């Protein structure tokens, strides 16, 4: 398992030139590669410290649902989502299931290539599981007041479920871009929390 891995040849991260098997992100990236949720960005390259796009996140959630057919590659919900792109079907599925909403003028844009923020990611995961209520206290994080109103319940839920644990400096950084290593950790935490809840 990811927690018992020694970082050797059997580790899914082995062979990526830019990954450190002793780094804080090991368990999350190990888990996501092993379960096919994330892949490298090039030959032997993972790029753990670059921002993750909104299109990539909805595609990961779509994969968790076994890639349901929704628009058969056709687009129509958002003006900036072209047909037959690698993410088109995932975006259409996410929109149809209330996991994503548009933004900008009349919410006509999705921003597939925009970097996803930590509060946007929490909100997508929250909606994905049915947007359960949460009154969890997040006032212990020094920047809790920076959370957007529309993301507040999702952020509280994510902290309550252990999906987000905050940064070492005691912040949540809600509006900051979620880098790939952070996304991997949050996805692992999310899936394990949901599995434990079902069990």
Short mmCIF file of C-alpha atoms in Angstrom, two decimals:
data_model
loop_
_atom_site.label_atom_id
_atom_site.label_comp_id
_atom_site.label_asym_id
_atom_site.label_seq_id
_atom_site.Cartn_x
_atom_site.Cartn_y
_atom_site.Cartn_z
CA UNK A 1 0.00 0.00 0.00
CA UNK A 2 1.02 3.65 -0.26
CA UNK A 3 1.69 3.91 3.49
CA UNK A 4 3.94 0.81 3.56
CA UNK A 5 5.88 1.64 0.40
CA UNK A 6 9.65 1.92 0.72
CA UNK A 7 10.02 4.00 -2.45
CA UNK A 8 11.78 1.21 -4.34
CA UNK A 9 11.17 -0.25 -7.77
CA UNK A 10 7.70 -1.41 -6.82
CA UNK A 11 6.60 2.12 -6.03
CA UNK A 12 4.34 3.62 -8.74
CA UNK A 13 6.40 6.82 -8.45
CA UNK A 14 9.61 5.00 -9.30
CA UNK A 15 11.02 6.14 -12.63
CA UNK A 16 9.64 9.67 -12.50
CA UNK A 17 12.68 11.94 -12.67
CA UNK A 18 11.04 14.81 -10.79
CA UNK A 19 9.47 12.91 -7.88
CA UNK A 20 11.07 12.33 -4.50
CA UNK A 21 9.77 9.18 -2.85
CA UNK A 22 10.72 10.61 0.56
CA UNK A 23 8.75 13.85 0.09
CA UNK A 24 5.56 14.79 1.94
CA UNK A 25 3.50 14.06 -1.16
CA UNK A 26 4.56 10.42 -1.51
CA UNK A 27 1.41 8.74 -0.21
CA UNK A 28 -0.97 10.89 -2.26
CA UNK A 29 0.87 10.61 -5.56
CA UNK A 30 1.58 6.91 -5.01
CA UNK A 31 -2.15 6.35 -4.46
CA UNK A 32 -3.31 8.37 -7.47
CA UNK A 33 -0.85 6.79 -9.90
CA UNK A 34 -1.58 3.29 -8.58
CA UNK A 35 -5.33 3.79 -9.00
CA UNK A 36 -5.11 5.47 -12.39
CA UNK A 37 -6.42 8.81 -11.17
CA UNK A 38 -3.37 10.79 -12.26
CA UNK A 39 -0.64 10.17 -14.79
CA UNK A 40 2.56 11.90 -15.75
CA UNK A 41 2.67 14.98 -17.93
CA UNK A 42 5.45 13.60 -20.11
CA UNK A 43 8.01 10.83 -20.30
CA UNK A 44 9.20 10.20 -16.73
CA UNK A 45 7.82 13.61 -15.71
CA UNK A 46 5.01 14.23 -13.21
CA UNK A 47 5.43 17.95 -12.36
CA UNK A 48 4.17 17.82 -8.76
CA UNK A 49 4.52 21.56 -8.22
CA UNK A 50 2.55 22.93 -11.17
CA UNK A 51 -1.06 24.06 -10.89
CA UNK A 52 -3.84 21.63 -11.80
CA UNK A 53 -6.44 22.66 -14.37
CA UNK A 54 -10.18 22.59 -13.80
CA UNK A 55 -10.53 20.23 -16.76
CA UNK A 56 -8.17 17.76 -15.15
CA UNK A 57 -10.16 17.66 -11.91
CA UNK A 58 -13.51 16.97 -13.55
CA UNK A 59 -11.82 14.30 -15.65
CA UNK A 60 -10.52 12.59 -12.50
CA UNK A 61 -14.00 12.61 -10.94
CA UNK A 62 -15.44 11.33 -14.22
CA UNK A 63 -12.96 8.44 -14.12
CA UNK A 64 -14.09 7.63 -10.59
CA UNK A 65 -17.57 7.14 -12.05
CA UNK A 66 -16.19 4.77 -14.71
CA UNK A 67 -16.39 7.38 -17.48
CA UNK A 68 -20.16 7.57 -18.06
CA UNK A 69 -21.29 8.63 -21.52
CA UNK A 70 -23.03 11.97 -21.36
CA UNK A 71 -22.62 14.04 -24.52
CA UNK A 72 -20.71 11.58 -26.72
CA UNK A 73 -17.96 14.14 -27.16
CA UNK A 74 -20.29 16.98 -28.01
CA UNK A 75 -20.33 20.20 -26.06
CA UNK A 76 -23.05 22.71 -25.37
CA UNK A 77 -23.09 23.69 -21.72
CA UNK A 78 -20.15 26.11 -21.75
CA UNK A 79 -19.03 28.44 -24.52
CA UNK A 80 -15.33 27.75 -23.90
CA UNK A 81 -15.49 23.94 -23.95
CA UNK A 82 -14.91 22.73 -27.53
CA UNK A 83 -16.27 19.45 -28.82
CA UNK A 84 -14.24 16.25 -28.81
CA UNK A 85 -11.48 17.37 -26.45
CA UNK A 86 -10.06 14.95 -23.89
CA UNK A 87 -12.08 16.68 -21.20
CA UNK A 88 -15.34 17.48 -23.05
CA UNK A 89 -17.29 14.43 -21.92
CA UNK A 90 -16.15 14.88 -18.33
CA UNK A 91 -17.18 18.55 -18.24
CA UNK A 92 -20.61 17.77 -19.72
CA UNK A 93 -21.10 15.00 -17.15
CA UNK A 94 -20.00 17.24 -14.26
CA UNK A 95 -22.31 20.04 -15.37
CA UNK A 96 -25.27 17.69 -15.82
CA UNK A 97 -24.77 16.37 -12.28
CA UNK A 98 -24.38 19.76 -10.62
CA UNK A 99 -20.72 19.24 -9.76
CA UNK A 100 -19.57 22.32 -11.67
CA UNK A 101 -21.18 25.62 -12.52
CA UNK A 102 -19.93 28.19 -14.97
CA UNK A 103 -18.54 31.59 -14.18
CA UNK A 104 -18.09 34.87 -15.96
CA UNK A 105 -20.85 36.49 -17.97
CA UNK A 106 -24.10 34.60 -17.30
CA UNK A 107 -22.00 31.63 -16.14
CA UNK A 108 -21.28 30.69 -19.74
CA UNK A 109 -17.59 29.90 -19.17
CA UNK A 110 -16.02 26.91 -17.51
CA UNK A 111 -12.33 27.82 -17.78
CA UNK A 112 -11.03 24.33 -18.59
CA UNK A 113 -7.41 25.47 -18.64
CA UNK A 114 -7.67 27.73 -15.60
CA UNK A 115 -5.79 26.62 -12.52
CA UNK A 116 -8.17 25.22 -9.94
CA UNK A 117 -8.05 26.85 -6.52
CA UNK A 118 -8.12 24.90 -3.31
CA UNK A 119 -11.63 26.11 -2.47
CA UNK A 120 -12.89 25.29 -5.97
CA UNK A 121 -11.53 21.76 -5.60
CA UNK A 122 -13.16 21.38 -2.19
CA UNK A 123 -16.44 22.58 -3.67
CA UNK A 124 -16.33 20.12 -6.57
CA UNK A 125 -15.65 17.21 -4.20
CA UNK A 126 -18.40 18.42 -1.88
CA UNK A 127 -20.93 18.54 -4.70
CA UNK A 128 -19.74 15.19 -6.03
CA UNK A 129 -20.85 13.47 -2.81
CA UNK A 130 -24.16 15.34 -2.61
CA UNK A 131 -23.11 18.53 -0.79
CA UNK A 132 -23.67 17.36 2.80
CA UNK A 133 -24.18 20.07 5.41
CA UNK A 134 -21.28 20.94 7.69
CA UNK A 135 -20.93 23.39 10.56
CA UNK A 136 -17.38 22.34 11.36
CA UNK A 137 -15.33 25.04 13.05
CA UNK A 138 -12.44 26.21 10.85
CA UNK A 139 -11.68 29.35 12.85
CA UNK A 140 -8.44 27.79 14.02
CA UNK A 141 -6.92 28.47 10.61
CA UNK A 142 -5.50 31.97 10.50
CA UNK A 143 -6.90 32.72 7.03
CA UNK A 144 -10.30 31.06 7.40
CA UNK A 145 -12.08 34.36 6.75
CA UNK A 146 -10.58 34.48 3.23
CA UNK A 147 -12.80 31.57 2.14
CA UNK A 148 -15.41 32.69 -0.40
CA UNK A 149 -19.01 32.58 0.80
CA UNK A 150 -19.99 30.09 -1.91
CA UNK A 151 -17.22 27.72 -0.80
CA UNK A 152 -17.63 28.01 2.97
CA UNK A 153 -19.79 24.93 3.60
CA UNK A 154 -17.63 22.85 1.27
CA UNK A 155 -14.46 24.02 3.01
CA UNK A 156 -15.89 23.19 6.43
CA UNK A 157 -16.93 19.76 5.17
CA UNK A 158 -13.51 19.11 3.62
CA UNK A 159 -11.73 19.93 6.89
CA UNK A 160 -14.23 17.90 8.92
CA UNK A 161 -13.71 14.84 6.69
CA UNK A 162 -9.92 15.19 6.70
CA UNK A 163 -9.81 15.91 2.96
CA UNK A 164 -7.98 19.15 3.75
CA UNK A 165 -5.69 19.36 6.75
CA UNK A 166 -4.27 22.81 6.19
CA UNK A 167 -0.70 23.93 5.63
CA UNK A 168 2.16 23.63 8.14
CA UNK A 169 1.86 27.38 8.83
CA UNK A 170 -1.74 26.99 9.99
CA UNK A 171 -3.41 28.33 6.86
CA UNK A 172 -6.00 26.95 4.45
CA UNK A 173 -4.98 29.14 1.50
CA UNK A 174 -8.49 28.83 -0.01
CA UNK A 175 -7.83 31.03 -3.03
CA UNK A 176 -4.42 29.57 -3.83
CA UNK A 177 -3.85 27.33 -6.82
CA UNK A 178 -3.94 23.62 -6.00
CA UNK A 179 -0.70 22.10 -7.28
CA UNK A 180 -0.67 18.53 -8.54
CA UNK A 181 0.96 17.16 -5.39
CA UNK A 182 -1.71 18.79 -3.21
CA UNK A 183 -4.47 17.51 -5.47
CA UNK A 184 -3.12 13.97 -5.20
CA UNK A 185 -3.09 14.20 -1.39
CA UNK A 186 -6.62 15.63 -1.27
CA UNK A 187 -7.96 12.97 -3.63
CA UNK A 188 -6.43 10.17 -1.56
CA UNK A 189 -7.82 11.69 1.64
CA UNK A 190 -11.21 12.14 -0.02
CA UNK A 191 -11.54 8.60 -1.36
CA UNK A 192 -10.34 7.01 1.87
CA UNK A 193 -12.73 9.15 3.92
CA UNK A 194 -15.67 8.25 1.70
CA UNK A 195 -14.73 4.55 1.77
CA UNK A 196 -14.50 4.62 5.57
CA UNK A 197 -17.88 6.34 5.80
CA UNK A 198 -19.52 3.68 3.63
CA UNK A 199 -17.87 0.93 5.64
#
